[in-house]
Amino acid sequence: MLGRYSGEAERYRQLAREGQTPETMVIACCDSRAAPETIFDAAPGDLFVVRNVANLVPPYTPNADFHGTSAALEFGVQALKVRHIIVMGHGRCGGIKAALDPEMQPLSESDFIGKWMSLVRESAETIGANDLLTAAERQRLMERVSIRASLANLRTFPYIAKNEAEGRLTLHGAWFDISTGELWAMDQDTGDFHRPFEGHDFAAEAGQGAAGTGETLAGMLPATKPEDASGP
Ligand SMILES: [Zn+2]
């Protein structure tokens, strides 16, 4: 075997024998620059990941449509019993940019991206119409507003709300700055995003998680200093 597999061969064999038991589920964007396993320096078996355009979570809608993200949530929470769900947005998100720009194609109701991004249409229209903000400010704001919207939608799933209320599940928001490689964490109480404090090495902690310390990736997300809220 070549490449990455050779270095992880024993771990893969163990995972094959024992099955997967990830404690953390990540909802991330399809964007090739925002891969959760890379950002968290996670090993095979650490993260249960679902990726879609702009890392959106639709509201709980049990009907005959095809619900890929909801199916992944169901498996992660009900079968794997993950203890953390991280909604991780990122800078320069093309899906968010499309949602903010009514001129951009494809964005019609009849295409898939347009329909998908209509999950955040109301806030995109409000933010997109705000002339006090620059285009870059609108983009970053929308990236974060959509993370909060997805967290709210997660709580419309009955088993997620129940598990959270009973302390078996914690929801987190995070935003990855592609240009600097920084992972910002959402304050659970205020919804504000804070950059990681100096010397706080997310990747190293994720690496510890990979080694099997149990309290892993998501547990560290709220551990940021509120006073670091300023900045871009
Ligand atoms: Zn994106």
CSV table of N, CA and C in Angstrom, one decimal, residues 11-26 37 43-50 71-72 74-82:
chain,number,residue,atom,x,y,z
A,11,ARG,N,-4.0,1.1,12.2
A,11,ARG,CA,-5.2,1.7,12.7
A,11,ARG,C,-6.4,1.3,11.8
A,12,TYR,N,-6.2,1.2,10.5
A,12,TYR,CA,-7.2,0.8,9.6
A,12,TYR,C,-7.7,-0.6,10.0
A,13,ARG,N,-6.7,-1.5,10.2
A,13,ARG,CA,-7.0,-2.9,10.6
A,13,ARG,C,-7.8,-3.0,11.8
A,14,GLN,N,-7.4,-2.2,12.8
A,14,GLN,CA,-8.2,-2.1,14.1
A,14,GLN,C,-9.6,-1.6,13.9
A,15,LEU,N,-9.7,-0.6,13.1
A,15,LEU,CA,-11.1,0.0,12.8
A,15,LEU,C,-11.9,-1.0,12.0
A,16,ALA,N,-11.3,-1.8,11.2
A,16,ALA,CA,-12.0,-2.8,10.4
A,16,ALA,C,-12.5,-3.9,11.3
A,17,ARG,N,-11.7,-4.3,12.3
A,17,ARG,CA,-12.0,-5.3,13.3
A,17,ARG,C,-13.1,-4.9,14.2
A,18,GLU,N,-12.9,-3.7,14.7
A,18,GLU,CA,-13.8,-3.2,15.9
A,18,GLU,C,-14.9,-2.3,15.5
A,19,GLY,N,-14.8,-1.8,14.2
A,19,GLY,CA,-15.9,-0.8,13.8
A,19,GLY,C,-15.5,0.6,14.2
A,20,GLN,N,-16.3,1.5,13.7
A,20,GLN,CA,-15.9,2.9,14.1
A,20,GLN,C,-16.7,3.4,15.3
A,21,THR,N,-16.0,4.2,16.1
A,21,THR,CA,-16.7,4.8,17.3
A,21,THR,C,-16.3,6.3,17.4
A,22,PRO,N,-16.5,7.1,16.3
A,22,PRO,CA,-16.2,8.5,16.4
A,22,PRO,C,-17.0,9.2,17.5
A,23,GLU,N,-16.5,10.1,18.2
A,23,GLU,CA,-17.2,10.9,19.2
A,23,GLU,C,-17.7,12.2,18.6
A,24,THR,N,-17.1,12.6,17.5
A,24,THR,CA,-17.4,13.9,16.9
A,24,THR,C,-17.9,13.8,15.5
A,25,MET,N,-19.0,14.5,15.2
A,25,MET,CA,-19.5,14.6,13.9
A,25,MET,C,-19.3,16.0,13.4
A,26,VAL,N,-18.8,16.2,12.1
A,26,VAL,CA,-18.6,17.5,11.6
A,26,VAL,C,-19.4,17.7,10.4
A,37,GLU,N,-10.8,16.7,8.2
A,37,GLU,CA,-9.7,15.8,8.7
A,37,GLU,C,-8.4,16.5,8.6
A,43,ALA,N,-7.2,11.5,12.7
A,43,ALA,CA,-6.8,10.1,12.1
A,43,ALA,C,-8.1,9.4,11.7
A,44,PRO,N,-7.9,8.4,10.9
A,44,PRO,CA,-9.0,7.6,10.5
A,44,PRO,C,-9.8,7.1,11.7
A,45,GLY,N,-11.2,7.2,11.6
A,45,GLY,CA,-12.0,6.8,12.7
A,45,GLY,C,-12.3,7.9,13.7
A,46,ASP,N,-11.7,9.0,13.6
A,46,ASP,CA,-11.9,10.1,14.6
A,46,ASP,C,-13.2,10.9,14.3
A,47,LEU,N,-13.4,11.2,13.0
A,47,LEU,CA,-14.5,12.1,12.7
A,47,LEU,C,-15.5,11.5,11.8
A,48,PHE,N,-16.8,11.7,12.1
A,48,PHE,CA,-17.9,11.3,11.3
A,48,PHE,C,-18.3,12.6,10.5
A,49,VAL,N,-18.1,12.6,9.2
A,49,VAL,CA,-18.1,13.8,8.5
A,49,VAL,C,-19.2,13.8,7.4
A,50,VAL,N,-20.0,14.8,7.4
A,50,VAL,CA,-20.9,15.0,6.2
A,50,VAL,C,-20.6,16.4,5.6
A,71,ALA,N,-30.0,12.1,6.7
A,71,ALA,CA,-29.7,10.7,6.9
A,71,ALA,C,-28.4,10.5,7.7
A,72,ALA,N,-27.4,11.3,7.3
A,72,ALA,CA,-26.1,11.3,8.0
A,72,ALA,C,-26.3,11.6,9.4
A,74,GLU,N,-28.9,11.3,11.3
A,74,GLU,CA,-29.6,10.2,11.9
A,74,GLU,C,-28.7,9.1,12.3
A,75,PHE,N,-27.8,8.7,11.4
A,75,PHE,CA,-26.8,7.7,11.6
A,75,PHE,C,-25.8,8.1,12.7
A,76,GLY,N,-25.3,9.3,12.5
A,76,GLY,CA,-24.3,9.8,13.5
A,76,GLY,C,-24.8,9.8,14.9
A,77,VAL,N,-26.0,10.4,15.1
A,77,VAL,CA,-26.6,10.6,16.4
A,77,VAL,C,-27.2,9.3,17.0
A,78,GLN,N,-28.0,8.7,16.1
A,78,GLN,CA,-28.8,7.5,16.6
A,78,GLN,C,-28.0,6.2,16.7
A,79,ALA,N,-27.2,6.0,15.7
A,79,ALA,CA,-26.4,4.7,15.6
A,79,ALA,C,-25.1,4.8,16.3
A,80,LEU,N,-24.3,5.9,15.9
A,80,LEU,CA,-22.9,6.0,16.4
A,80,LEU,C,-22.9,6.7,17.8
A,81,LYS,N,-24.0,7.4,18.1
A,81,LYS,CA,-24.1,8.1,19.3
A,81,LYS,C,-23.0,9.1,19.5
A,82,VAL,N,-22.7,9.9,18.5
A,82,VAL,CA,-21.7,10.9,18.7
A,82,VAL,C,-22.0,11.9,19.8
